């Protein structure tokens, strides 16, 4: 458990783009400040903070110090009232290494293969979870289950969350290809196919195994019956694996991400693209044949993550959008238009509410290829939602779009998902305030927050050191696996560790850097994936 007292003077501990807005936060009344060269103490910029405002989420007054006028590349600190901040850089491309690290994290999540020292460094480990899985309720039916990414701090693999993570990465590549020119490297790196597509393919090939060959539906998840102990390395987790029953939510996500993959991989591997599209169409037929399906619930003897989702309209909507965008088939367009009339969130990006992926797929298809009335309506709804987020940002001491109630389990996913949405609004609406607000969310993730933590392992002056992540606990390496986005403050205090140590804390301070805090300090692929998307926008 971390006992380090947070500084009240907080910055983005990685740094700031030279040409963009720059500011720090000071958790009490401010005043005159200086930006000094970290190596010499020489003053590079001087200014005055804005008056302090009470921040409800943090429970403290917060002053903002703006130093946008400083654009000279270098390494700096802020100095105010005798205190000095973490060092940070000002640079033309400050997030390139961070971006590679966030993407490399998916390699560390790989299941079913040896992570060799050449690529994994001290976090290498043997191949894991190679046994065939049992189809739950059919004990004599076993299927290949190897591959894919471990979902989180545990070793389960889940269709819907996996599809969200792949979708974020494929969208990032599609919209910001310049961010992926660097080699990670990965075992598959070949100088031809971008590494992000190699990494996504590793998950996609496993997702293909989650399609029931008998029906075309997608199994909801593949897990052991219970979680292993926290210090168990993946290769030592030898309990039997189970394919849990097909669900509509999983099948909709599967159809959508496979249609998306078919489009993006077409330029690199036509045979793989065909395989993905055929799988997407089979899954879509299952959805048509099963218009009303109960939401997934764990069987009584299963204690792993449920990812229950009673609403499947959003997943069907996403699937129709991606299949239409990939094929141009009017039957998918008509299905999308019908689903668009239904009431469900159409601009949420979470694993349970996937509607925004459908809306964005439709908008990205362009007004010339879509129903102009529906296109205009969805664009207006996107910009309206983004304006609501801007309004929240303007009232928040740290400039992000979380209300006090939004500090929930996985609040950093909410932060990055909303930054994604702001960047999409910037793409379609062009208002620079959307882009600047998204960058403020990056600043928050990397240390400019109420606790002075970089919420990405291995990056920043004061990163999280004790994530709830079994390989990081069990590998006997002092440093955790790098590049992992952790869940963040959670006002619900949903684990015993948080309940013991965080009673009475303000929402933005409900976090403890302790491996036992699974409700605040766990990691997952779908917290990393929106971070990759958002940071991609700011990588040259």
Protein backbone atom coordinates (compact mmCIF):
# COMPACT_ATOMS: atom_id res chain seq x y z
CA UNK A 1 0.00 0.00 0.00
CA UNK A 2 1.30 3.45 -0.91
CA UNK A 3 1.68 5.82 2.02
CA UNK A 4 3.20 8.69 0.02
CA UNK A 5 1.44 11.97 0.77
CA UNK A 6 0.14 13.55 -2.44
CA UNK A 7 1.45 16.92 -3.44
CA UNK A 8 -1.22 19.58 -3.73
CA UNK A 9 0.63 21.00 -6.74
CA UNK A 10 -0.17 18.75 -9.69
CA UNK A 11 0.86 18.62 -13.34
CA UNK A 12 0.78 16.17 -16.20
CA UNK A 13 3.83 14.20 -15.12
CA UNK A 14 4.72 13.30 -18.71
CA UNK A 15 4.35 16.75 -20.17
CA UNK A 16 2.57 19.10 -22.53
CA UNK A 17 2.55 19.65 -26.31
CA UNK A 18 4.60 22.74 -27.13
CA UNK A 19 1.86 24.32 -29.20
CA UNK A 20 -1.11 23.50 -26.94
CA UNK A 21 -2.67 24.96 -23.80
CA UNK A 22 -0.78 24.24 -20.58
CA UNK A 23 -1.89 24.52 -16.98
CA UNK A 24 -1.34 23.06 -13.53
CA UNK A 25 -3.59 22.75 -10.49
CA UNK A 26 -2.92 23.82 -6.91
CA UNK A 27 -5.23 22.44 -4.24
CA UNK A 28 -5.57 25.62 -2.19
CA UNK A 29 -5.41 29.38 -2.72
CA UNK A 30 -2.68 30.11 -5.23
CA UNK A 31 -0.87 33.29 -6.19
CA UNK A 32 2.37 34.03 -8.01
CA UNK A 33 4.09 31.03 -9.61
CA UNK A 34 7.16 30.31 -11.71
CA UNK A 35 7.98 27.67 -14.29
CA UNK A 36 11.60 26.74 -13.76
CA UNK A 37 14.09 24.63 -15.68
CA UNK A 38 14.31 21.34 -13.79
CA UNK A 39 18.09 21.08 -14.08
CA UNK A 40 19.11 24.65 -13.20
CA UNK A 41 16.20 26.26 -11.37
CA UNK A 42 16.35 29.15 -13.82
CA UNK A 43 12.96 30.84 -14.28
CA UNK A 44 11.49 30.32 -17.76
CA UNK A 45 8.01 31.77 -17.16
CA UNK A 46 6.17 33.59 -14.39
CA UNK A 47 2.49 34.12 -13.81
CA UNK A 48 -0.38 34.36 -11.38
CA UNK A 49 -2.99 31.67 -10.70
CA UNK A 50 -6.67 32.29 -11.13
CA UNK A 51 -8.65 32.64 -7.89
CA UNK A 52 -9.28 29.32 -6.14
CA UNK A 53 -12.66 27.66 -6.61
CA UNK A 54 -14.12 24.97 -4.39
CA UNK A 55 -14.11 21.64 -6.19
CA UNK A 56 -16.93 19.40 -5.02
CA UNK A 57 -15.42 16.15 -6.30
CA UNK A 58 -12.03 16.76 -4.69
CA UNK A 59 -13.40 18.40 -1.55
CA UNK A 60 -10.80 21.19 -1.69
CA UNK A 61 -10.33 24.60 -3.26
CA UNK A 62 -8.42 24.39 -6.54
CA UNK A 63 -6.41 27.12 -8.27
CA UNK A 64 -5.49 26.99 -11.94
CA UNK A 65 -2.15 28.25 -13.17
CA UNK A 66 -1.87 28.80 -16.91
CA UNK A 67 1.52 28.78 -18.61
CA UNK A 68 0.44 28.39 -22.23
CA UNK A 69 2.78 31.23 -23.09
CA UNK A 70 5.78 28.93 -22.58
CA UNK A 71 6.45 26.82 -25.68
CA UNK A 72 10.23 26.30 -25.56
CA UNK A 73 10.99 22.54 -25.44
CA UNK A 74 12.65 21.44 -22.22
CA UNK A 75 12.16 19.81 -18.83
CA UNK A 76 10.51 21.97 -16.20
CA UNK A 77 8.88 22.17 -12.78
CA UNK A 78 6.27 24.53 -11.37
CA UNK A 79 7.24 26.46 -8.23
CA UNK A 80 4.65 28.13 -6.01
CA UNK A 81 4.61 29.03 -2.31
CA UNK A 82 7.90 27.22 -1.78
CA UNK A 83 6.67 23.97 -3.32
CA UNK A 84 7.89 22.35 -6.53
CA UNK A 85 5.94 20.05 -8.83
CA UNK A 86 6.94 16.82 -10.49
CA UNK A 87 9.21 17.38 -13.49
CA UNK A 88 7.55 17.42 -16.90
CA UNK A 89 8.54 18.12 -20.47
CA UNK A 90 7.34 20.57 -23.03
CA UNK A 91 7.91 18.97 -26.43
CA UNK A 92 6.52 18.82 -29.92
CA UNK A 93 5.57 15.14 -29.48
CA UNK A 94 5.54 14.41 -25.75
CA UNK A 95 3.29 11.35 -25.76
CA UNK A 96 4.99 9.08 -28.31
CA UNK A 97 6.62 6.80 -25.71
CA UNK A 98 3.47 6.76 -23.58
CA UNK A 99 1.43 5.77 -26.63
CA UNK A 100 3.74 2.86 -27.38
CA UNK A 101 3.58 1.77 -23.74
CA UNK A 102 -0.23 1.86 -23.64
CA UNK A 103 -0.32 -0.29 -26.78
CA UNK A 104 2.43 -2.64 -25.57
CA UNK A 105 0.29 -3.37 -22.51
CA UNK A 106 -1.92 -5.55 -24.72
CA UNK A 107 1.06 -7.79 -25.42
CA UNK A 108 1.44 -8.26 -21.66
CA UNK A 109 -2.25 -9.25 -21.50
CA UNK A 110 -1.70 -12.06 -24.03
CA UNK A 111 -2.89 -15.52 -23.09
CA UNK A 112 -1.86 -18.83 -24.59
CA UNK A 113 1.68 -17.95 -25.63
CA UNK A 114 5.05 -17.55 -23.98
CA UNK A 115 5.98 -13.94 -23.29
CA UNK A 116 9.67 -14.05 -24.08
CA UNK A 117 12.27 -11.86 -22.39
CA UNK A 118 13.19 -10.37 -25.77
CA UNK A 119 9.79 -8.64 -25.84
CA UNK A 120 8.60 -8.80 -22.23
CA UNK A 121 11.79 -8.01 -20.34
CA UNK A 122 11.58 -8.95 -16.65
CA UNK A 123 7.82 -9.58 -17.01
CA UNK A 124 8.34 -12.66 -19.19
CA UNK A 125 6.38 -15.80 -18.35
CA UNK A 126 5.51 -19.19 -19.79
CA UNK A 127 2.55 -19.99 -22.02
CA UNK A 128 -0.71 -20.33 -20.13
CA UNK A 129 -4.28 -21.62 -20.45
CA UNK A 130 -3.58 -24.03 -23.31
CA UNK A 131 -6.15 -26.69 -22.37
CA UNK A 132 -9.39 -27.11 -24.28
CA UNK A 133 -12.40 -25.47 -22.68
CA UNK A 134 -15.60 -27.26 -21.72
CA UNK A 135 -18.91 -25.96 -23.07
CA UNK A 136 -20.88 -25.24 -19.91
CA UNK A 137 -23.73 -27.71 -19.51
CA UNK A 138 -22.22 -30.08 -22.11
CA UNK A 139 -19.39 -31.81 -20.21
CA UNK A 140 -18.40 -33.99 -23.15
CA UNK A 141 -18.03 -31.08 -25.56
CA UNK A 142 -14.58 -29.49 -25.55
CA UNK A 143 -13.22 -26.77 -27.82
CA UNK A 144 -9.94 -24.99 -28.52
CA UNK A 145 -9.79 -22.00 -26.19
CA UNK A 146 -6.18 -20.75 -26.42
CA UNK A 147 -5.20 -17.20 -27.31
CA UNK A 148 -6.59 -13.72 -26.87
CA UNK A 149 -6.04 -11.27 -24.03
CA UNK A 150 -6.63 -11.75 -20.35
CA UNK A 151 -9.43 -9.34 -19.55
CA UNK A 152 -8.16 -7.66 -16.42
CA UNK A 153 -6.33 -8.40 -13.20
CA UNK A 154 -7.74 -11.91 -13.52
CA UNK A 155 -7.36 -14.44 -16.35
CA UNK A 156 -10.91 -14.51 -17.70
CA UNK A 157 -11.59 -13.76 -21.37
CA UNK A 158 -14.85 -12.08 -22.30
CA UNK A 159 -16.39 -11.52 -25.74
CA UNK A 160 -18.06 -8.14 -25.21
CA UNK A 161 -15.23 -6.39 -23.37
CA UNK A 162 -12.73 -7.87 -25.83
CA UNK A 163 -14.75 -6.50 -28.74
CA UNK A 164 -14.83 -3.03 -27.16
CA UNK A 165 -11.07 -3.05 -26.68
CA UNK A 166 -10.42 -4.13 -30.28
CA UNK A 167 -12.91 -1.56 -31.58
CA UNK A 168 -11.14 1.27 -29.74
CA UNK A 169 -7.79 0.22 -31.17
CA UNK A 170 -9.08 -0.24 -34.72
CA UNK A 171 -10.82 3.15 -34.57
CA UNK A 172 -7.60 4.71 -33.32
CA UNK A 173 -5.68 3.20 -36.22
CA UNK A 174 -8.35 4.18 -38.75
CA UNK A 175 -8.49 7.83 -37.63
CA UNK A 176 -4.89 8.40 -36.50
CA UNK A 177 -2.63 6.14 -38.58
CA UNK A 178 0.33 8.48 -38.03
CA UNK A 179 0.37 7.51 -34.36
CA UNK A 180 1.13 3.87 -35.23
CA UNK A 181 4.17 4.30 -37.46
CA UNK A 182 6.54 3.27 -34.66
CA UNK A 183 7.38 -0.38 -34.07
CA UNK A 184 6.40 -1.55 -30.58
CA UNK A 185 8.05 -4.15 -31.21
CA UNK A 186 6.04 -7.38 -31.13
CA UNK A 187 7.01 -10.92 -32.17
CA UNK A 188 4.96 -10.40 -35.34
CA UNK A 189 6.47 -7.02 -36.29
CA UNK A 190 7.27 -7.16 -40.01
CA UNK A 191 7.59 -3.56 -41.20
CA UNK A 192 4.50 -3.96 -43.38
CA UNK A 193 1.45 -4.38 -41.17
CA UNK A 194 1.21 -1.86 -38.32
CA UNK A 195 1.82 -3.44 -34.93
CA UNK A 196 -1.59 -2.35 -33.66
CA UNK A 197 -3.15 -4.64 -36.28
CA UNK A 198 -0.86 -7.51 -35.29
CA UNK A 199 -1.97 -7.04 -31.68
CA UNK A 200 -5.66 -6.78 -32.50
CA UNK A 201 -5.42 -9.86 -34.68
CA UNK A 202 -4.16 -11.84 -31.70
CA UNK A 203 -7.46 -11.08 -29.95
CA UNK A 204 -9.59 -11.40 -33.07
CA UNK A 205 -8.31 -14.91 -33.76
CA UNK A 206 -9.36 -15.89 -30.26
CA UNK A 207 -12.74 -14.17 -30.66
CA UNK A 208 -13.33 -16.33 -33.73
CA UNK A 209 -13.03 -19.33 -31.40
CA UNK A 210 -15.86 -17.86 -29.31
CA UNK A 211 -18.35 -18.34 -32.14
CA UNK A 212 -20.40 -21.49 -31.64
CA UNK A 213 -19.88 -23.48 -34.84
CA UNK A 214 -23.30 -25.09 -34.41
CA UNK A 215 -25.39 -21.90 -34.23
CA UNK A 216 -23.29 -18.85 -35.16
CA UNK A 217 -23.91 -17.24 -31.77
CA UNK A 218 -21.01 -16.10 -29.59
CA UNK A 219 -20.25 -17.57 -26.19
CA UNK A 220 -20.42 -14.88 -23.54
CA UNK A 221 -17.10 -15.64 -21.87
CA UNK A 222 -14.37 -18.20 -21.22
CA UNK A 223 -13.27 -18.52 -17.59
CA UNK A 224 -12.55 -20.94 -14.80
CA UNK A 225 -15.39 -21.37 -12.33
CA UNK A 226 -13.71 -19.16 -9.72
CA UNK A 227 -10.86 -16.66 -9.71
CA UNK A 228 -7.41 -17.98 -8.73
CA UNK A 229 -5.51 -16.48 -5.80
CA UNK A 230 -4.02 -13.02 -6.38
CA UNK A 231 -0.41 -14.23 -6.52
CA UNK A 232 -1.00 -17.04 -9.07
CA UNK A 233 0.94 -16.57 -12.29
CA UNK A 234 -1.02 -17.32 -15.49
CA UNK A 235 0.86 -20.53 -16.32
CA UNK A 236 0.02 -21.85 -12.84
CA UNK A 237 -3.72 -21.32 -13.23
CA UNK A 238 -4.65 -24.87 -14.19
CA UNK A 239 -8.33 -25.06 -13.26
CA UNK A 240 -10.72 -26.20 -15.97
CA UNK A 241 -11.93 -23.54 -18.41
CA UNK A 242 -15.58 -23.16 -19.40
CA UNK A 243 -17.30 -21.58 -22.38
CA UNK A 244 -20.28 -19.86 -20.79
CA UNK A 245 -23.55 -19.80 -22.75
CA UNK A 246 -24.17 -17.80 -25.91
CA UNK A 247 -25.68 -14.36 -25.29
CA UNK A 248 -27.24 -11.76 -27.58
CA UNK A 249 -24.99 -9.01 -26.22
CA UNK A 250 -21.85 -11.03 -26.94
CA UNK A 251 -23.12 -12.04 -30.37
CA UNK A 252 -23.92 -8.45 -31.32
CA UNK A 253 -20.47 -7.28 -30.24
CA UNK A 254 -18.88 -10.19 -32.11
CA UNK A 255 -20.76 -9.42 -35.34
CA UNK A 256 -19.84 -5.73 -35.10
CA UNK A 257 -16.14 -6.10 -34.42
CA UNK A 258 -15.73 -8.82 -37.05
CA UNK A 259 -17.38 -6.61 -39.68
CA UNK A 260 -15.11 -3.78 -38.62
CA UNK A 261 -12.04 -6.03 -38.81
CA UNK A 262 -13.05 -7.25 -42.28
CA UNK A 263 -12.97 -3.67 -43.52
CA UNK A 264 -9.68 -2.67 -41.94
CA UNK A 265 -7.70 -5.86 -42.63
CA UNK A 266 -8.80 -5.99 -46.28
CA UNK A 267 -5.68 -4.07 -47.39
CA UNK A 268 -3.34 -6.39 -45.48
CA UNK A 269 -4.84 -9.90 -45.63
CA UNK A 270 -7.86 -10.52 -47.85
CA UNK A 271 -8.34 -14.10 -46.67
CA UNK A 272 -8.48 -13.03 -43.02
CA UNK A 273 -10.88 -10.21 -43.94
CA UNK A 274 -13.16 -12.73 -45.66
CA UNK A 275 -13.04 -15.00 -42.61
CA UNK A 276 -14.06 -12.13 -40.34
CA UNK A 277 -16.89 -11.00 -42.60
CA UNK A 278 -18.30 -14.53 -42.93
CA UNK A 279 -18.24 -14.85 -39.14
CA UNK A 280 -19.96 -11.48 -38.75
CA UNK A 281 -22.75 -12.50 -41.15
CA UNK A 282 -23.28 -15.82 -39.34
CA UNK A 283 -23.56 -13.98 -36.04
CA UNK A 284 -26.03 -11.52 -37.58
CA UNK A 285 -28.21 -14.41 -38.74
CA UNK A 286 -28.22 -15.70 -35.15
CA UNK A 287 -29.40 -12.28 -33.97
CA UNK A 288 -32.20 -12.26 -36.55
CA UNK A 289 -33.26 -15.75 -35.47
CA UNK A 290 -33.22 -14.75 -31.79
CA UNK A 291 -35.01 -11.39 -31.54
CA UNK A 292 -35.74 -11.71 -27.82
CA UNK A 293 -33.04 -13.21 -25.61
CA UNK A 294 -32.76 -12.90 -21.82
CA UNK A 295 -29.72 -11.04 -20.53
CA UNK A 296 -26.72 -13.10 -19.45
CA UNK A 297 -26.49 -14.20 -15.82
CA UNK A 298 -23.75 -16.28 -14.23
CA UNK A 299 -24.82 -19.85 -13.45
CA UNK A 300 -24.92 -20.53 -9.72
CA UNK A 301 -21.52 -22.24 -9.62
CA UNK A 302 -19.65 -19.54 -11.59
CA UNK A 303 -17.99 -16.76 -9.59
CA UNK A 304 -15.98 -14.94 -12.26
CA UNK A 305 -16.91 -11.58 -13.78
CA UNK A 306 -20.46 -11.70 -15.06
CA UNK A 307 -20.56 -8.73 -17.44
CA UNK A 308 -24.32 -9.08 -17.29
CA UNK A 309 -26.22 -6.99 -19.84
CA UNK A 310 -29.99 -7.14 -20.06
CA UNK A 311 -30.15 -4.64 -22.96
CA UNK A 312 -29.00 -5.92 -26.35
CA UNK A 313 -30.48 -3.27 -28.67
CA UNK A 314 -27.24 -1.30 -28.56
CA UNK A 315 -25.11 -4.29 -29.60
CA UNK A 316 -27.52 -5.12 -32.45
CA UNK A 317 -27.43 -1.45 -33.52
CA UNK A 318 -23.62 -1.49 -33.57
CA UNK A 319 -23.57 -4.73 -35.54
CA UNK A 320 -25.98 -3.37 -38.16
CA UNK A 321 -23.93 -0.18 -38.52
CA UNK A 322 -20.63 -1.98 -39.03
CA UNK A 323 -22.07 -4.53 -41.43
CA UNK A 324 -23.65 -1.74 -43.46
CA UNK A 325 -20.46 0.30 -43.49
CA UNK A 326 -18.37 -2.71 -44.57
CA UNK A 327 -20.73 -4.19 -47.15
CA UNK A 328 -22.99 -1.36 -48.30
CA UNK A 329 -25.84 -3.89 -48.18
CA UNK A 330 -29.15 -2.04 -47.87
CA UNK A 331 -30.60 -4.80 -45.67
CA UNK A 332 -28.16 -3.85 -42.92
CA UNK A 333 -28.96 -0.16 -43.49
CA UNK A 334 -32.65 -0.82 -43.04
CA UNK A 335 -31.98 -2.80 -39.86
CA UNK A 336 -29.88 0.07 -38.52
CA UNK A 337 -32.62 2.62 -39.28
CA UNK A 338 -35.19 0.51 -37.47
CA UNK A 339 -32.94 0.09 -34.43
CA UNK A 340 -32.13 3.82 -34.41
CA UNK A 341 -35.81 4.47 -33.60
CA UNK A 342 -35.54 2.46 -30.37
CA UNK A 343 -34.79 4.06 -27.02
CA UNK A 344 -31.33 3.24 -25.67
CA UNK A 345 -28.12 5.29 -25.15
CA UNK A 346 -26.61 6.08 -28.54
CA UNK A 347 -23.50 7.88 -27.36
CA UNK A 348 -22.10 5.68 -24.62
CA UNK A 349 -18.84 3.77 -25.13
CA UNK A 350 -18.82 1.36 -22.20
CA UNK A 351 -18.81 -2.43 -22.40
CA UNK A 352 -22.50 -2.52 -21.41
CA UNK A 353 -23.69 0.40 -23.54
CA UNK A 354 -22.15 0.06 -26.99
CA UNK A 355 -24.49 2.39 -28.84
CA UNK A 356 -21.89 5.06 -29.60
CA UNK A 357 -19.89 2.60 -31.68
CA UNK A 358 -22.91 2.14 -33.92
CA UNK A 359 -23.57 5.87 -34.14
CA UNK A 360 -19.93 6.65 -34.90
CA UNK A 361 -19.68 3.91 -37.53
CA UNK A 362 -22.68 5.44 -39.28
CA UNK A 363 -21.31 8.98 -39.08
CA UNK A 364 -17.90 7.87 -40.31
CA UNK A 365 -19.56 6.37 -43.37
CA UNK A 366 -20.26 9.96 -44.42
CA UNK A 367 -23.42 11.86 -45.40
CA UNK A 368 -23.10 10.75 -49.01
CA UNK A 369 -23.52 7.06 -48.09
CA UNK A 370 -26.21 7.31 -45.43
CA UNK A 371 -29.74 8.54 -44.81
CA UNK A 372 -29.24 12.34 -44.66
CA UNK A 373 -31.94 12.90 -42.06
CA UNK A 374 -30.65 10.19 -39.75
CA UNK A 375 -27.05 11.28 -40.31
CA UNK A 376 -27.91 14.88 -39.38
CA UNK A 377 -29.82 13.75 -36.31
CA UNK A 378 -26.99 11.58 -35.01
CA UNK A 379 -24.42 14.31 -35.64
CA UNK A 380 -26.56 16.80 -33.73
CA UNK A 381 -26.96 14.34 -30.85
CA UNK A 382 -23.18 13.78 -30.74
CA UNK A 383 -22.45 17.49 -30.54
CA UNK A 384 -25.19 18.00 -27.94
CA UNK A 385 -23.67 15.27 -25.79
CA UNK A 386 -20.20 16.79 -26.19
CA UNK A 387 -21.54 20.21 -25.17
CA UNK A 388 -22.97 18.63 -22.01
CA UNK A 389 -19.51 17.23 -21.25
CA UNK A 390 -17.92 20.65 -21.85
CA UNK A 391 -20.32 22.16 -19.33
CA UNK A 392 -19.24 19.63 -16.72
CA UNK A 393 -15.57 20.31 -17.52
CA UNK A 394 -16.03 24.04 -17.00
CA UNK A 395 -17.27 23.47 -13.46
CA UNK A 396 -14.66 20.90 -12.47
CA UNK A 397 -11.48 21.95 -10.70
CA UNK A 398 -9.35 19.58 -12.77
CA UNK A 399 -11.09 20.27 -16.08
CA UNK A 400 -12.63 16.84 -16.67
CA UNK A 401 -16.16 15.70 -17.41
CA UNK A 402 -16.85 13.71 -14.23
CA UNK A 403 -19.47 14.85 -11.76
CA UNK A 404 -19.01 13.63 -8.17
CA UNK A 405 -21.47 10.82 -8.93
CA UNK A 406 -19.31 9.65 -11.85
CA UNK A 407 -16.44 8.48 -9.64
CA UNK A 408 -17.51 4.87 -9.95
CA UNK A 409 -15.74 1.53 -10.36
CA UNK A 410 -13.61 2.14 -13.44
CA UNK A 411 -13.89 5.93 -13.33
CA UNK A 412 -10.77 6.25 -15.47
CA UNK A 413 -12.57 4.35 -18.22
CA UNK A 414 -15.33 6.95 -18.00
CA UNK A 415 -12.67 9.67 -18.24
CA UNK A 416 -11.13 8.18 -21.37
CA UNK A 417 -14.44 7.19 -22.99
CA UNK A 418 -15.68 10.75 -22.62
CA UNK A 419 -12.41 12.10 -23.99
CA UNK A 420 -12.97 9.80 -26.98
CA UNK A 421 -16.42 11.25 -27.48
CA UNK A 422 -15.06 14.81 -27.26
CA UNK A 423 -12.49 14.00 -29.94
CA UNK A 424 -15.18 12.55 -32.19
CA UNK A 425 -17.21 15.73 -31.65
CA UNK A 426 -14.11 17.71 -32.61
CA UNK A 427 -13.87 15.64 -35.78
CA UNK A 428 -17.48 16.29 -36.76
CA UNK A 429 -18.01 19.72 -35.21
CA UNK A 430 -14.57 21.33 -35.42
CA UNK A 431 -14.84 23.26 -32.14
CA UNK A 432 -11.36 23.49 -30.58
CA UNK A 433 -12.88 23.45 -27.09
CA UNK A 434 -13.65 19.76 -27.62
CA UNK A 435 -10.02 18.99 -28.42
CA UNK A 436 -8.69 21.05 -25.51
CA UNK A 437 -11.11 19.35 -23.10
CA UNK A 438 -9.97 15.91 -24.33
CA UNK A 439 -6.37 16.92 -23.63
CA UNK A 440 -7.38 17.96 -20.11
CA UNK A 441 -8.58 14.38 -19.60
CA UNK A 442 -5.11 13.14 -20.60
CA UNK A 443 -3.57 15.56 -18.11
CA UNK A 444 -5.85 14.15 -15.39
CA UNK A 445 -4.88 10.55 -16.17
CA UNK A 446 -1.18 11.39 -15.98
CA UNK A 447 -1.10 13.19 -12.66
CA UNK A 448 -3.03 16.44 -12.80
CA UNK A 449 -5.66 15.10 -10.42
CA UNK A 450 -6.64 15.36 -6.78
CA UNK A 451 -4.19 12.63 -5.70
CA UNK A 452 -1.09 13.52 -7.76
CA UNK A 453 -0.99 9.99 -9.21
CA UNK A 454 -0.15 8.97 -12.73
CA UNK A 455 -2.83 6.36 -13.25
CA UNK A 456 -0.64 4.54 -15.81
CA UNK A 457 1.89 2.09 -14.41
CA UNK A 458 5.51 2.85 -15.31
CA UNK A 459 4.83 6.37 -16.60
CA UNK A 460 5.28 9.63 -14.74
CA UNK A 461 7.03 10.79 -11.60
CA UNK A 462 4.54 9.16 -9.26
CA UNK A 463 2.83 6.25 -11.03
CA UNK A 464 0.66 3.63 -9.39
CA UNK A 465 2.93 0.86 -8.11
CA UNK A 466 0.62 -1.83 -6.69
CA UNK A 467 -2.14 -2.62 -9.20
CA UNK A 468 -4.61 -5.42 -8.62
CA UNK A 469 -3.09 -7.51 -11.41
CA UNK A 470 -2.11 -11.11 -10.83
CA UNK A 471 1.07 -11.16 -12.97
CA UNK A 472 2.31 -7.95 -11.32
CA UNK A 473 1.70 -9.49 -7.89
CA UNK A 474 2.98 -12.99 -8.62
CA UNK A 475 6.08 -12.32 -10.73
CA UNK A 476 8.33 -11.10 -7.88
CA UNK A 477 9.40 -8.12 -9.98
CA UNK A 478 9.35 -4.91 -7.93
CA UNK A 479 7.96 -2.77 -10.74
CA UNK A 480 4.47 -3.62 -12.01
CA UNK A 481 3.88 -4.49 -15.65
CA UNK A 482 4.14 -1.08 -17.38
CA UNK A 483 1.57 0.76 -19.46
CA UNK A 484 -1.53 -0.38 -17.56
CA UNK A 485 -4.37 2.09 -16.93
CA UNK A 486 -5.87 1.43 -13.52
CA UNK A 487 -9.49 1.91 -12.52
CA UNK A 488 -9.17 5.07 -10.45
CA UNK A 489 -11.18 6.72 -7.66
CA UNK A 490 -14.40 4.95 -6.74
CA UNK A 491 -16.79 6.65 -4.33
CA UNK A 492 -18.66 3.35 -3.90
CA UNK A 493 -15.70 1.85 -1.96
CA UNK A 494 -16.63 -1.54 -3.39
CA UNK A 495 -13.91 -3.63 -1.78
CA UNK A 496 -12.78 -4.28 1.79
CA UNK A 497 -9.49 -2.43 1.32
CA UNK A 498 -11.25 0.76 0.24
CA UNK A 499 -13.85 0.41 2.97
CA UNK A 500 -11.11 0.15 5.60
CA UNK A 501 -8.95 3.06 4.47
CA UNK A 502 -11.12 5.57 2.60
CA UNK A 503 -14.18 6.25 4.69
CA UNK A 504 -15.23 9.89 4.49
CA UNK A 505 -12.98 10.81 1.55
CA UNK A 506 -14.25 13.05 -1.24
CA UNK A 507 -15.16 11.17 -4.46
CA UNK A 508 -12.00 12.12 -6.39
CA UNK A 509 -9.86 10.96 -3.45
CA UNK A 510 -11.47 7.52 -3.04
CA UNK A 511 -8.44 5.64 -4.25
CA UNK A 512 -5.66 3.64 -2.60
CA UNK A 513 -2.61 2.19 -4.35
CA UNK A 514 -2.98 -1.30 -2.90
CA UNK A 515 -3.04 -4.63 -4.73
CA UNK A 516 -6.04 -5.72 -2.64
CA UNK A 517 -8.19 -2.88 -3.95
CA UNK A 518 -9.79 -4.55 -6.95
CA UNK A 519 -12.56 -1.94 -7.10
CA UNK A 520 -10.13 0.94 -7.54
CA UNK A 521 -6.74 -0.39 -8.51
CA UNK A 522 -7.48 -3.16 -11.01
CA UNK A 523 -6.58 -2.95 -14.70
CA UNK A 524 -8.44 -4.07 -17.83
CA UNK A 525 -7.99 -4.13 -21.58
CA UNK A 526 -10.99 -1.83 -22.07
CA UNK A 527 -9.53 0.83 -19.78
CA UNK A 528 -6.31 0.79 -21.81
CA UNK A 529 -8.03 0.84 -25.19
CA UNK A 530 -9.79 4.23 -24.97
CA UNK A 531 -6.55 5.68 -23.56
CA UNK A 532 -4.74 4.48 -26.68
CA UNK A 533 -7.40 6.12 -28.83
CA UNK A 534 -7.25 9.46 -27.03
CA UNK A 535 -3.47 9.66 -26.85
CA UNK A 536 -3.29 8.70 -30.55
CA UNK A 537 -4.91 12.02 -31.42
CA UNK A 538 -2.02 13.89 -29.81
CA UNK A 539 0.84 11.83 -31.29
CA UNK A 540 2.59 13.21 -34.35
